Coordinates of C-alpha atoms and ligand atoms in Angstrom, one line a residue:
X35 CA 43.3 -2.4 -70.6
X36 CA 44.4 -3.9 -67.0
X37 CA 41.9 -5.9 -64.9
X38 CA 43.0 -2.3 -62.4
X39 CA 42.2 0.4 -65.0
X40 CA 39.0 -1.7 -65.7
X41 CA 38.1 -1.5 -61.8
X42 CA 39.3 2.0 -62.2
X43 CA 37.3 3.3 -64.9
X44 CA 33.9 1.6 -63.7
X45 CA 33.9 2.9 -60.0
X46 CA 34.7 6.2 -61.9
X47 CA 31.5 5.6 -63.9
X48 CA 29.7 4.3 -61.1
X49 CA 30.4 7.6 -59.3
X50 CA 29.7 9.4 -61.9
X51 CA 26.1 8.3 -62.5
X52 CA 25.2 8.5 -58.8
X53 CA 25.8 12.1 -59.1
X54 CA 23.9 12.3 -62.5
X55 CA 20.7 11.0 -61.0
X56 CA 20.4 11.7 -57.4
X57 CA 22.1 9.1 -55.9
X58 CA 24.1 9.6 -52.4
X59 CA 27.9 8.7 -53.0
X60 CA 28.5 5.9 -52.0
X61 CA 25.8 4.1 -52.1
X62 CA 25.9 2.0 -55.1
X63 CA 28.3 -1.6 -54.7
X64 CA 30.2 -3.3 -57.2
X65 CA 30.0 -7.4 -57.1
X66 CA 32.8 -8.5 -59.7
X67 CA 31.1 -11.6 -61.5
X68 CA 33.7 -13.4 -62.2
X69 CA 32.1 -16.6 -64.0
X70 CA 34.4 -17.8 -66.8
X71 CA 37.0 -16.4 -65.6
X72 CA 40.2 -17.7 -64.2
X73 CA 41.2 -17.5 -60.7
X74 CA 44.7 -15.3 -61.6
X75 CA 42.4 -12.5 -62.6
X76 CA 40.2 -12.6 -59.8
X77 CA 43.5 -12.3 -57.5
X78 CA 44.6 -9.5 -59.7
X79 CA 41.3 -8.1 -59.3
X80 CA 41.7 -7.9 -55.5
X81 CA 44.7 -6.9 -55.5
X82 CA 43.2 -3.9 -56.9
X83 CA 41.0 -3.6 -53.9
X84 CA 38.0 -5.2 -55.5
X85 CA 36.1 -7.0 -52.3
X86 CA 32.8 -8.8 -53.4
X87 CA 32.4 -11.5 -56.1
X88 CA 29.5 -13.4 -57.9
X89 CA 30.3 -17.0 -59.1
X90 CA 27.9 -19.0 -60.9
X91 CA 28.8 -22.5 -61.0
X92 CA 29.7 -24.4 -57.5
X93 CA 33.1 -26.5 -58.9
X94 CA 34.1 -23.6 -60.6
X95 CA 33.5 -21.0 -58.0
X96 CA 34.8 -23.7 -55.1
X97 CA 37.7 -23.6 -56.7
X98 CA 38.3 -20.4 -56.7
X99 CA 37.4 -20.0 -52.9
X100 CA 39.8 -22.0 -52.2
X101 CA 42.3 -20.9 -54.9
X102 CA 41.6 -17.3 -53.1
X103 CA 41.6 -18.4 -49.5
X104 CA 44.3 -16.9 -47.9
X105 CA 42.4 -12.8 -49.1
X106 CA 39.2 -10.9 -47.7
X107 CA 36.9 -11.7 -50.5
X108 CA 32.7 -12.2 -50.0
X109 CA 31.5 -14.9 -52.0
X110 CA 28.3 -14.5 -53.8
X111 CA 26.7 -17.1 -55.1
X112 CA 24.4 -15.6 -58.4
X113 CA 23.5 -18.4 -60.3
X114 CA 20.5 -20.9 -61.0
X115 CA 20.5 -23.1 -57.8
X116 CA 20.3 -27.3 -58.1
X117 CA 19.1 -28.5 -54.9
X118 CA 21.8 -30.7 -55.1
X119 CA 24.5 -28.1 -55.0
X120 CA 22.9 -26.0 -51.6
X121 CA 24.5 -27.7 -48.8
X122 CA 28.1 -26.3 -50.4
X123 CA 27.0 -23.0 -51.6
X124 CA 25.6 -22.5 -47.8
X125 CA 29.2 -24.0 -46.3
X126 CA 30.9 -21.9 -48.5
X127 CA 29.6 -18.5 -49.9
X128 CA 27.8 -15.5 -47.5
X129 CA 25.4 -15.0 -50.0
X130 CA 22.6 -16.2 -52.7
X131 CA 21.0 -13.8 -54.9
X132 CA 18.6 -16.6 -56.8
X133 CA 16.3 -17.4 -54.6
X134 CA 13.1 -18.2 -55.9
X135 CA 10.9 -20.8 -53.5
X136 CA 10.5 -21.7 -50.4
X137 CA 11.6 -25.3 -50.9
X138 CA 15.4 -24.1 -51.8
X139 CA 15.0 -21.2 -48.9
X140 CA 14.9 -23.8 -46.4
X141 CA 17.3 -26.0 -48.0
X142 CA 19.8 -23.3 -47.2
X143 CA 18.6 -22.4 -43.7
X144 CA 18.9 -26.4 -42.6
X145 CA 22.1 -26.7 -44.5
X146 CA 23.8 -23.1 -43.1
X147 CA 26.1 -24.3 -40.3
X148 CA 25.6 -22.7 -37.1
X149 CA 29.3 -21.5 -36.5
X150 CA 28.8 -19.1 -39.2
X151 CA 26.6 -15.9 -39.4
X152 CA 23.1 -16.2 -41.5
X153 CA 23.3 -16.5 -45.4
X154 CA 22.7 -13.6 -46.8
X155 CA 19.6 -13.8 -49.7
X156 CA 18.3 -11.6 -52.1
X157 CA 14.8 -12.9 -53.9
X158 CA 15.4 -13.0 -57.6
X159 CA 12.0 -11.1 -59.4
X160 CA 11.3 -12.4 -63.1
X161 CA 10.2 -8.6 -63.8
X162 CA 10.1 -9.1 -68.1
X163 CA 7.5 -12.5 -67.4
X164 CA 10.5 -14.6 -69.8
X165 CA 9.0 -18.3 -69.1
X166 CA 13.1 -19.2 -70.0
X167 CA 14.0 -17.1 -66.7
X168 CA 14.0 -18.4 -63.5
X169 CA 12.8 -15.9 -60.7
X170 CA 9.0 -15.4 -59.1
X171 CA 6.5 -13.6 -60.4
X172 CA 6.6 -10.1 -59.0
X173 CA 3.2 -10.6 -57.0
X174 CA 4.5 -13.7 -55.0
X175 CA 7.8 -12.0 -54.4
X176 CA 6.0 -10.3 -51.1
X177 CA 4.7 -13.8 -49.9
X178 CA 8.0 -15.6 -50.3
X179 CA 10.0 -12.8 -48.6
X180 CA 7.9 -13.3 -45.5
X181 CA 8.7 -17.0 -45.4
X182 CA 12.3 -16.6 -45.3
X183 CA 11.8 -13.7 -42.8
X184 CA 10.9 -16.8 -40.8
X185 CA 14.0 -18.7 -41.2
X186 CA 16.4 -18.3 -38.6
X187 CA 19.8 -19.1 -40.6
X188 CA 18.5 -16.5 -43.6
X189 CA 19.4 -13.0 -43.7
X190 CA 17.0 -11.7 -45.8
X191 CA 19.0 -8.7 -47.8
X192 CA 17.5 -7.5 -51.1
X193 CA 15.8 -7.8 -54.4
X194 CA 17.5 -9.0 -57.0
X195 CA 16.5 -9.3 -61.2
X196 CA 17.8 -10.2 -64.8
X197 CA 15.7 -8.1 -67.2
X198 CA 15.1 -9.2 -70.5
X199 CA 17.9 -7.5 -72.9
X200 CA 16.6 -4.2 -73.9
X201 CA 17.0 -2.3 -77.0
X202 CA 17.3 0.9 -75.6
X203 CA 18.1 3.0 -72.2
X204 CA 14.0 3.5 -71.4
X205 CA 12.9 0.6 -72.1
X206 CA 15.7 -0.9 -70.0
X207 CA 14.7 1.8 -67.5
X208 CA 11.2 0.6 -67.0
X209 CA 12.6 -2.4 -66.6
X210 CA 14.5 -1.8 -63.2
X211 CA 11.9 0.7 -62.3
X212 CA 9.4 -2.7 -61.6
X213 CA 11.9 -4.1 -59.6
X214 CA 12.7 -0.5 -57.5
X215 CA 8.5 -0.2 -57.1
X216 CA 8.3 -3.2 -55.3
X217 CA 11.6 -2.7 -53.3
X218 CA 9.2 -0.1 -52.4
X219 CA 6.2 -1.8 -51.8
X220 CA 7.9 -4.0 -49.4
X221 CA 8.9 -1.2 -47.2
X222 CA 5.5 0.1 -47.4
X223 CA 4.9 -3.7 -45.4
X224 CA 7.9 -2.6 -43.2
X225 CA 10.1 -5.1 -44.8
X226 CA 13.5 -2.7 -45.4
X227 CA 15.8 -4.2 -47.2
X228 CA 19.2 -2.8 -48.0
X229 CA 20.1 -4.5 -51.5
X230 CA 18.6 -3.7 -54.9
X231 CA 20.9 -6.5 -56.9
X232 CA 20.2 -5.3 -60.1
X233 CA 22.5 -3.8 -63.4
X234 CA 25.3 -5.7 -65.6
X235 CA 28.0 -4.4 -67.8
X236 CA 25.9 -3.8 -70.2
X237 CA 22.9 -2.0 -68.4
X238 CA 23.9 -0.6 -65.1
X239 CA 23.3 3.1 -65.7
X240 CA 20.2 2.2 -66.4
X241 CA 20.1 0.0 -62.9
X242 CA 22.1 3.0 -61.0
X243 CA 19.1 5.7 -62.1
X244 CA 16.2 3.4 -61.2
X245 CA 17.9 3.1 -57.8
X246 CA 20.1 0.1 -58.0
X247 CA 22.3 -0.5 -55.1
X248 CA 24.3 -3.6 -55.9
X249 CA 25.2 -3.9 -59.5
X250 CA 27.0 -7.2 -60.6
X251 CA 29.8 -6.6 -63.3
X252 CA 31.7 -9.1 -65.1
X253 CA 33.0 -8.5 -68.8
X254 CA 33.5 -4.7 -68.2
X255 CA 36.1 -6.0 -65.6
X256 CA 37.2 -9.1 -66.6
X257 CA 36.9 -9.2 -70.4
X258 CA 35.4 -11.8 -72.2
X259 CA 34.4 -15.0 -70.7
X260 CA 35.9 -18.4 -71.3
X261 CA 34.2 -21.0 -72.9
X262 CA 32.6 -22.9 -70.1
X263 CA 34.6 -26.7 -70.1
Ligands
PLP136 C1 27.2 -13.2 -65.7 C2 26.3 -12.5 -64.8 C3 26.5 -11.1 -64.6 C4 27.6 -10.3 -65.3 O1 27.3 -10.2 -66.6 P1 28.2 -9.2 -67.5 O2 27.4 -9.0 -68.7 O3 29.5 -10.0 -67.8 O4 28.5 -8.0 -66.8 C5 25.6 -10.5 -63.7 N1 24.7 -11.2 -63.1 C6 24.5 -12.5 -63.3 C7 23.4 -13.2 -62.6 C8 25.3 -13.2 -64.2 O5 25.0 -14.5 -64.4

C-alpha cells in the first residue's frame, strides 16, 4: 500500500465511524504523526492532500520543517517537552499538544515571537493515572487551563491524552470517555474548546465514538517507524 491509498483508506474509515456513532461529517481531523519517518514520505504525504503533522523530536522534526518549507503544512509539536527545546518549538511549530505545567506554559508564551499568531496548546490529561506518563492529573487539568487562559501568546485549543494500551474496544472506550467528560466539564466553566486530541492508529474508533475531534495517526499512514538514530 501507497502512503495515498493509506490516506485514502483512513479518511474513508474516519468518515465512516462519524456516521456510525453520531458524529457530524466533518468534524473529526487527521494529524499525520510522522515521528520516525523520513521527510520524502511526509512530502508524498502532502502531496496527497494531507495538511497537519505531529513531530516528536525538535532536530528531527526541524529538519523536516525545513526539508518541507516551500508546502502549506501545520506543524504540531506532540511530544515530551525539555525546557531546553521551547524557545524552537515556539519559533517554529503553531502548535503543542503536551502541555502539562505552568512553568513550560509560560516558557512558550515569553518565547512565542510577536510577528506570529498565538501558539496553539492543547493540555495533555494522564486519564489511566500511569506514573511512566507525563500529563496532569485530570482534577488539575481545570486549574492549569485557566492559567494559560491568562497568557497572551497562548491559544488555548483542546484536550489532549495517551491512554494506557487497552485490551479491548470498552475498555479503551472508557478510557476516552474520561477525557470527553471533562472536555465537558470545562464548558460547563464556559471554557469551549474546539480540540479533543485524542485516538492513534491503533485506537481511534474508539477515540471517534467517545467524541474525538483530532486523532493523531502515524503507522496506519506511514508504516512502520524507523529506528530512532
Ligand atoms: C507516535 C504518536 C502517535 C501516533 O502513533 P501510531 O500508533 O503510529 O498511530 C500519536 N500521538 C503521539 C503523542 C505519538 O507520540
Amino acid at each position: 500500500m501507497t502512503i495515498e491509498e493509506n490516506l485514502i483508506n483512513i479518511r474513508k474509515r474516519i468518515a465512516s465511524y462519524e456516521q456510525k456513532y453520531g458524529r457530524a461529517q466533518g468534524s473529526v481531523r487527521l494529524l499525520a504523526a510522522s515521528k520516525g519517518q523520513a521527510a520524502i514520505k511526509v512530502e508524498a504525504a502532502v502531496h496527497a492532500g494531507q495538511h497537519l503533522f505531529g513531530e516528536n523530536y525538535l532536530q528531527e522534526g526541524l529538519k523536516k520543517i525545513s526539508a518541507l518549507g516551500d508546502h502549506d503544512v501545520e506543524w504540531h509539536f506532540i511530544g515530551p517537552i525539555q525546557s531546553n527545546k521551547t524557545r524552537k518549538i515556539a519559533e517554529n511549530f503553531s502548535w503543542v499538544h503536551g502541555i502539562d505545567n505552568l512553568k513550560i506554559a509560560s516558557r512558550f508564551n515569553d518565547q512565542r515571537p510577536h510577528h506570529l499568531p498565538p501558539l496553539n496548546i492543547c493540555i495533555e490529561v494522564n486519564v489511566s493515572h500511569e506514573a511512566s506518563k507525563s500529563g496532569v492529573a485530570i482534577e488539575e487539568a481545570l486549574p492549569l487551563a485557566k492559567e494559560c487562559l491568562a497568557l497572551p501568546h497562548l491559544e488555548l485549543r483542546g484536550l489532549m491524552t495517551v491512554p494506557a494500551i487497552n485490551k479491548d474496544f470498552d475498555a479503551e472506550r472508557r478510557e476516552f470517555r474520561k477525557l470527553f467528560q471533562l472536555w465537558e466539564t470545562f464548558r460547563d466553566q464556559g471554557i469551549v474548546l474546539d480540540i479533543l486530541s485524542m485516538g492513534m492508529s491503533d485506537d481511534f474508533e474508539a477515540a471517534i465514538a467517545e467524541g474525538s475531534t483530532m486523532v493523531r495517526i502515524g503507522r496506519a499512514i506511514f508504516g512502520e517507524r524507523e529506528r530512532k538514530k
